[in-house]
Short mmCIF file of C-alpha atoms in Angstrom, two decimals:
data_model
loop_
_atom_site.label_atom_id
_atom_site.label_comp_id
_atom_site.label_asym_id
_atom_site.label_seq_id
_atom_site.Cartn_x
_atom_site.Cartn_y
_atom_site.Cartn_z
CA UNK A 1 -63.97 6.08 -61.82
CA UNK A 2 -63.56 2.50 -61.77
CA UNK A 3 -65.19 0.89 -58.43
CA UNK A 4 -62.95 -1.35 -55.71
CA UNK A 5 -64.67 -3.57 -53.32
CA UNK A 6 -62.44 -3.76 -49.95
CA UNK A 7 -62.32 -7.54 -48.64
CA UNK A 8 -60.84 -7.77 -45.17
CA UNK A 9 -58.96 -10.66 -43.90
CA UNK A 10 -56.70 -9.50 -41.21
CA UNK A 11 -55.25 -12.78 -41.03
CA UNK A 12 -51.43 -13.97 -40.20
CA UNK A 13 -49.90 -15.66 -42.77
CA UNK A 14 -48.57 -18.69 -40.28
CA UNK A 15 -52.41 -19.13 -38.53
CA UNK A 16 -53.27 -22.08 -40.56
CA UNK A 17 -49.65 -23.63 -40.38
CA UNK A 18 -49.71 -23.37 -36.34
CA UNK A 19 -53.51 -24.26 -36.33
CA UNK A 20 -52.30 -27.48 -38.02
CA UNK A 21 -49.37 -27.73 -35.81
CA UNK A 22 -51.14 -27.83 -32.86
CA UNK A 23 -53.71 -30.78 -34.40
CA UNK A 24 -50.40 -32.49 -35.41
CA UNK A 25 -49.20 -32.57 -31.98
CA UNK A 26 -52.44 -33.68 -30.40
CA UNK A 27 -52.44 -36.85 -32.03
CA UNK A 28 -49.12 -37.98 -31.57
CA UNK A 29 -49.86 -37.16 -28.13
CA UNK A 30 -52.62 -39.55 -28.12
CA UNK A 31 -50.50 -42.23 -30.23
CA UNK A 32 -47.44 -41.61 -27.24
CA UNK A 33 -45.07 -40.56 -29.80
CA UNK A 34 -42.46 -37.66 -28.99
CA UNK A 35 -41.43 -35.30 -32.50
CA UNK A 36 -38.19 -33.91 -31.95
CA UNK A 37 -37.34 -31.17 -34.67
CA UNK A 38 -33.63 -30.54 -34.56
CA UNK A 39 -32.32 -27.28 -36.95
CA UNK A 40 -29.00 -25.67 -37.44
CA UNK A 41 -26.69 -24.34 -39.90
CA UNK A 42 -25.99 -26.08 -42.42
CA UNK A 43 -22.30 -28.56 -41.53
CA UNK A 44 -22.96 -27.35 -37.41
CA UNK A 45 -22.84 -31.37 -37.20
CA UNK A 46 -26.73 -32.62 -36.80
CA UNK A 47 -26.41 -35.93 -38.51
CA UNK A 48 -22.98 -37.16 -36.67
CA UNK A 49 -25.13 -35.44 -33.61
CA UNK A 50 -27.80 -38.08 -34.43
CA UNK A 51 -25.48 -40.80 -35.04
CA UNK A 52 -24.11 -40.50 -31.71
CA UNK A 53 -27.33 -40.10 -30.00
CA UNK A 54 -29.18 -42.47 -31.60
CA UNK A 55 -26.98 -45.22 -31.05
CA UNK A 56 -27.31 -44.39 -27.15
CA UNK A 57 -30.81 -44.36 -26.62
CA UNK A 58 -31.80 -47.02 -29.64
CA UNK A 59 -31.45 -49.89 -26.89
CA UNK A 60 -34.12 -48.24 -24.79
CA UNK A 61 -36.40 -46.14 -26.91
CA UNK A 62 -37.86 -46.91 -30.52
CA UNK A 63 -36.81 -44.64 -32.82
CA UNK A 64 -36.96 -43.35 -36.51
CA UNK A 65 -35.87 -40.45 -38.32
CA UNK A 66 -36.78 -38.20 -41.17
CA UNK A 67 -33.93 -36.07 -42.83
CA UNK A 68 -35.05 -33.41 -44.70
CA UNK A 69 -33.05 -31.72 -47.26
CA UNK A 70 -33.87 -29.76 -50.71
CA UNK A 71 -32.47 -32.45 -52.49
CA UNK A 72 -30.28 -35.78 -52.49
CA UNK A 73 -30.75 -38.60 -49.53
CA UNK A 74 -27.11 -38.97 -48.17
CA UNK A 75 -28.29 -38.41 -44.56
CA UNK A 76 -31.01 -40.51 -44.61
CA UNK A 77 -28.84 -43.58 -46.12
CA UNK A 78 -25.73 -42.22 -43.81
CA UNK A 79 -28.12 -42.75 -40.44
CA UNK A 80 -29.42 -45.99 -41.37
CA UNK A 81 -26.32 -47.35 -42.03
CA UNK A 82 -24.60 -45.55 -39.04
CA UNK A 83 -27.06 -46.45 -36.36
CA UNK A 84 -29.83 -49.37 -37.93
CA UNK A 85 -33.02 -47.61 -37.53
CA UNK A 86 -35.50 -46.43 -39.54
CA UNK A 87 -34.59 -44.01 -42.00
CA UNK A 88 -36.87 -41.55 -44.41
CA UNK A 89 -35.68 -38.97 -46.75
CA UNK A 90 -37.93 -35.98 -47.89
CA UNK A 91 -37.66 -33.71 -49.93
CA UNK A 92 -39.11 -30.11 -49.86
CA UNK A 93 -38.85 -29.37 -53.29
CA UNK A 94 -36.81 -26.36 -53.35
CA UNK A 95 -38.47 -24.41 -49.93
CA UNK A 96 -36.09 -23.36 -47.11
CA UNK A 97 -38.39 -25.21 -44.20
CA UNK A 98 -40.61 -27.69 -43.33
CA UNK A 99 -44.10 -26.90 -42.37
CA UNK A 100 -46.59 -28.87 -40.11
CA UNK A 101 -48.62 -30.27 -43.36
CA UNK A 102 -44.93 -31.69 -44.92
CA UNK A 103 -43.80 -33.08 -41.49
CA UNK A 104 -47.66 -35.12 -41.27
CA UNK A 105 -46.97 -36.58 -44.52
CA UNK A 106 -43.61 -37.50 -43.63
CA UNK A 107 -44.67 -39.19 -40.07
CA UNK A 108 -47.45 -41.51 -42.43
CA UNK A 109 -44.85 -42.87 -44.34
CA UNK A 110 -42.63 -43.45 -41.61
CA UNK A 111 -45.43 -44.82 -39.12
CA UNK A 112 -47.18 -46.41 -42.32
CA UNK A 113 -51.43 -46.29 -43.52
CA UNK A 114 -53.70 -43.51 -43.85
CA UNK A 115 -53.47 -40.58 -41.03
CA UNK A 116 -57.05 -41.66 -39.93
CA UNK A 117 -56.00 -45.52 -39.28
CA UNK A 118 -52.68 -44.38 -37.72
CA UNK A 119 -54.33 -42.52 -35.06
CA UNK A 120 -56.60 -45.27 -33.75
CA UNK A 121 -53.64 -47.61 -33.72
CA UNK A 122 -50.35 -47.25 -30.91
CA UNK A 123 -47.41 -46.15 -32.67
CA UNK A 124 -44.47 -48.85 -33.52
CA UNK A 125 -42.15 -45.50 -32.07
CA UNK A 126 -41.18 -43.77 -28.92
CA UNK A 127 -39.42 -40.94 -30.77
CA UNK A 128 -39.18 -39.75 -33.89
CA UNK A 129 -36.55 -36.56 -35.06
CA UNK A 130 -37.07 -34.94 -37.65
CA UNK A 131 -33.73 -33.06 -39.09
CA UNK A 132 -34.79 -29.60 -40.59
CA UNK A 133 -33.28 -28.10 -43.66
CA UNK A 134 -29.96 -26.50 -42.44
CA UNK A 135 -31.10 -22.97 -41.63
CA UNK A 136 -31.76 -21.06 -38.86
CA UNK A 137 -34.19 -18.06 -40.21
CA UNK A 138 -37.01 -19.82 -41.81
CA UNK A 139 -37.74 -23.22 -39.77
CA UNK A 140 -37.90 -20.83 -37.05
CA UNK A 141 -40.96 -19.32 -38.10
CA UNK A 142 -42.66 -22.30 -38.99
CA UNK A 143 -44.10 -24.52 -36.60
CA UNK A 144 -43.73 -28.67 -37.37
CA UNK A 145 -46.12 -29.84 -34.91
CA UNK A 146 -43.30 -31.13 -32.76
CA UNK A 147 -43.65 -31.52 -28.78
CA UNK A 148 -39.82 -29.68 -29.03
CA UNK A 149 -37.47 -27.86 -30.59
CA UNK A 150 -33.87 -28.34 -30.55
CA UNK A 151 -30.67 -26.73 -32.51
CA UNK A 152 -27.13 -27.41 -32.75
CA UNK A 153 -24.35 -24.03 -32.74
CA UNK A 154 -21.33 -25.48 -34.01
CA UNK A 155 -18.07 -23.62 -32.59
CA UNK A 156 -16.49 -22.28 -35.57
CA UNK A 157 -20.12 -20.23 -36.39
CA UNK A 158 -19.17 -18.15 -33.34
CA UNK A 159 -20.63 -17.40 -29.78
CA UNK A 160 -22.72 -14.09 -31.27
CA UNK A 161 -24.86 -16.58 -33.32
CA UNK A 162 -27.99 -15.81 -30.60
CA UNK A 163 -27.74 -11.91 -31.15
CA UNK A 164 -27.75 -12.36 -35.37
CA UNK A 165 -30.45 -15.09 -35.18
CA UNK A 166 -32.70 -14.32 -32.04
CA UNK A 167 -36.28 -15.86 -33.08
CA UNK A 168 -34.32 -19.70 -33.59
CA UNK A 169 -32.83 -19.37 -30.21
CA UNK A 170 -36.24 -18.00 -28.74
CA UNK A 171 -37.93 -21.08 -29.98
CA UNK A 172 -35.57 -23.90 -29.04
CA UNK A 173 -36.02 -25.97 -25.71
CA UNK A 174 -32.32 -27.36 -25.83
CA UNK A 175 -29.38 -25.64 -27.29
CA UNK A 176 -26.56 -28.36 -28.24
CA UNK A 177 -23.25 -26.48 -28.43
CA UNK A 178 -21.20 -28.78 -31.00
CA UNK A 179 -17.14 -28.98 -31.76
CA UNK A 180 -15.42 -28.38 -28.48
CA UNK A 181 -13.24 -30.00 -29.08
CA UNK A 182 -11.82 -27.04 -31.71
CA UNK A 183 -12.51 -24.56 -28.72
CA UNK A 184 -8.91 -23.70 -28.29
CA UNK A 185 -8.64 -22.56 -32.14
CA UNK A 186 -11.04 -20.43 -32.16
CA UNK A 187 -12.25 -17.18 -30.32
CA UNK A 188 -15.29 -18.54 -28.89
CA UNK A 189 -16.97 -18.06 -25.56
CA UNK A 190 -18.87 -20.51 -24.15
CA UNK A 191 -19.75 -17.85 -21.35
CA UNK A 192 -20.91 -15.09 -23.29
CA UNK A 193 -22.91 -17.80 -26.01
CA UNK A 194 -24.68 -19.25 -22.51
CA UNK A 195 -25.50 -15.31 -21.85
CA UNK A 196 -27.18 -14.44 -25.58
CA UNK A 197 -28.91 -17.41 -25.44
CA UNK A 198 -30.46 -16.63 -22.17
CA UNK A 199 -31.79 -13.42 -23.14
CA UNK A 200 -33.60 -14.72 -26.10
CA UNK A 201 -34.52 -17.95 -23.93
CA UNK A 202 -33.97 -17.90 -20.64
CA UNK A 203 -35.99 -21.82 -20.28
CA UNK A 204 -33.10 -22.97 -22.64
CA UNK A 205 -30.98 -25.93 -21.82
CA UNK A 206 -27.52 -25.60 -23.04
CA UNK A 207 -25.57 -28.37 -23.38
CA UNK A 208 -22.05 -28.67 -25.09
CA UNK A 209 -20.78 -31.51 -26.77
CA UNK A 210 -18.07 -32.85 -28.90
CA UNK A 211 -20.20 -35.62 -31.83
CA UNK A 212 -17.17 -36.59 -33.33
CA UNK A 213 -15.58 -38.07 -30.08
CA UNK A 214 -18.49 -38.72 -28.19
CA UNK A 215 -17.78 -36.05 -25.24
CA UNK A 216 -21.26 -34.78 -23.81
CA UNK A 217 -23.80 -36.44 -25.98
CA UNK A 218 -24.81 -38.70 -22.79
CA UNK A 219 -26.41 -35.10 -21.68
CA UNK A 220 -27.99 -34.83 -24.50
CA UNK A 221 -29.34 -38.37 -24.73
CA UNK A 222 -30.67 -38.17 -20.97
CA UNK A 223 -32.68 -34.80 -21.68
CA UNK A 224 -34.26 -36.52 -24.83
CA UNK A 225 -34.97 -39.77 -22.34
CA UNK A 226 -36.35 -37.51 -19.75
CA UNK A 227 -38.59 -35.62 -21.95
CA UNK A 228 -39.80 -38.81 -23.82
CA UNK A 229 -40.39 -40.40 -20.96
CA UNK A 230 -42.60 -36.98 -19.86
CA UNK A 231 -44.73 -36.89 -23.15
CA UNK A 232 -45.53 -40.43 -22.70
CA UNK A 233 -47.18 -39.84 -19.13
CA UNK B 1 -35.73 -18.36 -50.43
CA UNK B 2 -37.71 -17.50 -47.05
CA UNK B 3 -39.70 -15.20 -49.25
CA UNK B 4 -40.86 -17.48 -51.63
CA UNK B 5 -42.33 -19.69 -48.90
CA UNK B 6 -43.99 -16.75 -47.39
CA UNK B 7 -46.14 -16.34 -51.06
CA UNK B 8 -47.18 -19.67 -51.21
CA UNK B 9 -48.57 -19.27 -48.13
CA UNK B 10 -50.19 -15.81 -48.97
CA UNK B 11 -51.61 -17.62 -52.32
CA UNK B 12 -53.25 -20.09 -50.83
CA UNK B 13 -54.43 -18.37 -48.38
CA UNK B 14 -55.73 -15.11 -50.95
CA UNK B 15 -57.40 -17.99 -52.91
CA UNK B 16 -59.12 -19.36 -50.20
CA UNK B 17 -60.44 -16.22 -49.44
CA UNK B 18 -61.44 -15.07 -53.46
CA UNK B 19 -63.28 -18.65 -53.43
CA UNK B 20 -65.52 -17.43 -50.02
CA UNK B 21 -66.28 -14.25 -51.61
CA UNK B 22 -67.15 -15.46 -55.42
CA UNK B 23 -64.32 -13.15 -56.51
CA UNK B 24 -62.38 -14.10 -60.11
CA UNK B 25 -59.59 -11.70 -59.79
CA UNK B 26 -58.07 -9.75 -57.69
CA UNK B 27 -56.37 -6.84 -58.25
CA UNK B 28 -54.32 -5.58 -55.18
CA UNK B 29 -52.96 -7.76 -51.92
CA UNK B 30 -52.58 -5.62 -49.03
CA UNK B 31 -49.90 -6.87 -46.53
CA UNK B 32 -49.13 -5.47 -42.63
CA UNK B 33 -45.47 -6.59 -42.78
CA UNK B 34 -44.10 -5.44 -39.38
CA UNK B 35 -40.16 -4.20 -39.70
CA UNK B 36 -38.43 -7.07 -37.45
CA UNK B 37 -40.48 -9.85 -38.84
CA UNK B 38 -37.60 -11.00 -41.05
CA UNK B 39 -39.17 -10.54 -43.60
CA UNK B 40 -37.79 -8.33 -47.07
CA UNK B 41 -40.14 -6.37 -48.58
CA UNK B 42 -38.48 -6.03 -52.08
CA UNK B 43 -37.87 -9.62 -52.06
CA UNK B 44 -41.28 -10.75 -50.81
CA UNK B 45 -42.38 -8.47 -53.65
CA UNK B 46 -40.20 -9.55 -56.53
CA UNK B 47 -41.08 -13.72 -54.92
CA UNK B 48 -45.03 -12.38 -55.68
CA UNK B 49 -44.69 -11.34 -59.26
CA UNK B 50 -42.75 -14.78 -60.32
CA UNK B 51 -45.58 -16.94 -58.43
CA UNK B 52 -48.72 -14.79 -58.44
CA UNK B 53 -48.51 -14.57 -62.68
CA UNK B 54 -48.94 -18.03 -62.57
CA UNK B 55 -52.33 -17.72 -61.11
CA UNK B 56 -55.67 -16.53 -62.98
CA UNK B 57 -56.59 -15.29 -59.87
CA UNK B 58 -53.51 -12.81 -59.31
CA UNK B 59 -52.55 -12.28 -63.05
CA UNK B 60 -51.13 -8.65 -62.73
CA UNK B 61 -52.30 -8.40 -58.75
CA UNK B 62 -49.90 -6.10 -56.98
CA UNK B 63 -48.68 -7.06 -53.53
CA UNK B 64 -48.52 -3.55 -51.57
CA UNK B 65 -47.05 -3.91 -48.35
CA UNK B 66 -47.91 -1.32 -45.33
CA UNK B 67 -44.89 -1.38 -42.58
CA UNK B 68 -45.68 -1.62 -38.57
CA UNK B 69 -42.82 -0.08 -36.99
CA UNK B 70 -41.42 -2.23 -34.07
CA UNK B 71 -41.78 -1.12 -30.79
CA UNK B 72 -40.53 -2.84 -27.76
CA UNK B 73 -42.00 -2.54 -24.23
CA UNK B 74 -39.91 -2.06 -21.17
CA UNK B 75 -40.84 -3.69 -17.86
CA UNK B 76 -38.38 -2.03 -15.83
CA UNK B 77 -39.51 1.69 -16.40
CA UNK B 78 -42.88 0.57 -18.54
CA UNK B 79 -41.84 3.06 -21.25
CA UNK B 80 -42.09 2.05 -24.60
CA UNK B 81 -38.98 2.52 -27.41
CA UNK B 82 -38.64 1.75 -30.97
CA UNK B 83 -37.00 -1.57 -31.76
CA UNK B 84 -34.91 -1.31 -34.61
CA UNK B 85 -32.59 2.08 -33.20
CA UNK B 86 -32.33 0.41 -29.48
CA UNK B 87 -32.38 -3.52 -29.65
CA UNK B 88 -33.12 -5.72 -26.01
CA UNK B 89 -32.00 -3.07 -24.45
CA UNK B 90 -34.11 -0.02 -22.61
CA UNK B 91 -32.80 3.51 -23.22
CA UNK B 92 -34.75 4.75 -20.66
CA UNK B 93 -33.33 2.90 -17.66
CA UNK B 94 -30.87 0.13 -19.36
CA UNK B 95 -33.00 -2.78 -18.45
CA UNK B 96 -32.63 -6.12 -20.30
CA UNK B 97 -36.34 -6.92 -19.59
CA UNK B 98 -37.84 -5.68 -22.53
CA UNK B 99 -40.62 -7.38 -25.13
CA UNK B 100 -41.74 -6.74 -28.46
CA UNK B 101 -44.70 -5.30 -28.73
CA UNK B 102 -45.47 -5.21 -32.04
CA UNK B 103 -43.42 -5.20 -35.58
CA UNK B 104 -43.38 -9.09 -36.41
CA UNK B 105 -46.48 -9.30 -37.83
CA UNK B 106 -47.06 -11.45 -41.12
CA UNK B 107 -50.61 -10.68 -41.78
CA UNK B 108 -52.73 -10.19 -44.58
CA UNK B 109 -54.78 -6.95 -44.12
CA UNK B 110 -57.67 -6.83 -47.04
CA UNK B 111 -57.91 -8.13 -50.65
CA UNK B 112 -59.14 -5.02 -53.34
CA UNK B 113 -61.27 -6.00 -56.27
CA UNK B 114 -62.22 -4.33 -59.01
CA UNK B 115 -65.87 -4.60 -60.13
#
């Protein structure tokens, strides 16, 4: 009979991605600078989200952004036309997510030099946001390295998105509720959404908002100020 | 895709592990993949042959997967239940503060090599 030698490893597949995660986030602690990582479904709004944002905070905080997508760079050229700031595109080659490893590489080219030189140096940004590939299963699972997580539930995707999706809803620190202005068109209950999310979060902050006309992205904006402003203490 | 991901990681993490041990092939992965980790076993499977072929390392390895059933734990009545059948919810005593116990794992268990 042939002979097999056992190896045990016993190991989870994310330790190394959260083990790099949490090294990520320790140095842009040190360097002052807040990593927002914003998911959703794909067309729930994030860029004209950003847009809006951006252009309400720009005056008082530094900020870039990194859009990343499987392929093209419309958002990143749509941003930095819409809003002035600094603008990256990557690319993640085909994969669903971003992981802590791709979002490092991403921050050096937006901060500039080698990782080792950035980290003696203050960073040229307050905040940085990073917009995940549209998805809500797997950039739930991975970790970025970012100090928090935020996703946008568009209307029309319906107010049982929580139940179908409960590990991105259990993750997020902020939950922006996008397109209320279609509310009356569609059977969705802001109630009963505030409710699902609650039970897979109940630290969330929910806060609705209409991106194309503006309505409740002050919210928004404060709650990124205030936790800037926090990380930077 | 998801699953895809999830092999990369497994590869590079198997291969890490092959490289400690001074092994040149290996013949069989051994995965705990717990039922509510999101993950598909037949697609996580089918993801491993297309990436793991490309590999000297895992030429013809098989990827056997062993499932932890999900069981959540109730705080209202401190019974346990299984996941999957009941959800958030207790059917014990209908509380809502429940937590998973176990069943998302993502781990690899052991690596066997043929001599």
């Amino acid at each position: 009979m042939e002979n097999v030698k056992i190896i045990e490893i016993k190991k989870s597949v994310f330790e190394d991605n959260d083990r790099a995660a949490d090294a990520l986030r320790g140095e842009l602690k040190k360097k002052g600078v807040f990593l927002l990582n914003l998911m959703s479904s794909p067309g729930s709004g994030k860029t004209t989200t950003l847009i809006q944002t951006i252009n309400r905070l720009k005056d008082k905080l530094r900020i870039a952004v990194m859009e990343a997508d499987i392929d093209s760079d419309v958002d990143a050229i749509k941003i930095k036309e819409a809003t002035g700031v600094e603008s990256i595109q990557l690319h993640t080659g085909g994969m669903c997510h971003l992981d802590a490893e791709m979002t490092e590489q991403g921050l050096t080219a937006v901060i500039g030099g080698q990782p080792s030189e950035v980290s003696s140096q203050p960073s040229a940004f307050d905040l940085v946001i990073l917009e995940n590939v549209g998805n809500l299963v797997c950039p739930a699972e991975f970790d970025t390295g970012a100090v928090k997580n935020a996703m946008i539930l568009s209307v029309p995707e319906g107010h049982d998105k929580p139940l179908k999706y409960p590990l991105m809803f259990s993750i997020c620190d902020v939950v922006v509720i996008n397109k209320i202005d279609v509310l009356p068109y569609f059977d969705f209950d802001m109630e009963k959404c505030k409710e699902y999310i609650h039970m897979r979060n109940p630290k969330a902050t929910v806060i609705p908002i209409c991106a194309k006309t503006g309505e409740g992205v002050e919210a928004f904006a404060n709650w990124l100020l205030k936790e800037v402003a926090r990380w930077k203490e | 895709m998801h699953e895809l991901g999830i092999v990369f990681y497994i590869i590079r993490d198997v291969k890490q592990a092959a490289q400690e041990n001074g092994v040149e092939h290996v013949s069989t992965v051994v995965m705990n993949i717990g039922e509510v980790s999101t993950i598909i076993p037949e697609y996580l499977t089918d993801c491993w042959r297309w990436a793991a072929d490309k590999e000297d390392l895992l030429r013809g390895c098989e990827l056997k997967i062993e499932p932890i059933p999900a069981v959540t734990h109730c705080d209202g009545c401190g019974k346990d239940y299984p996941t999957v059948a009941h959800g958030k919810i207790c059917p014990h005593c209908g509380s809502e503060k429940t937590w998973l116990l176990r069943g998302n794992e993502v781990e690899i268990k052991e690596l066997r090599v043929e001599n």
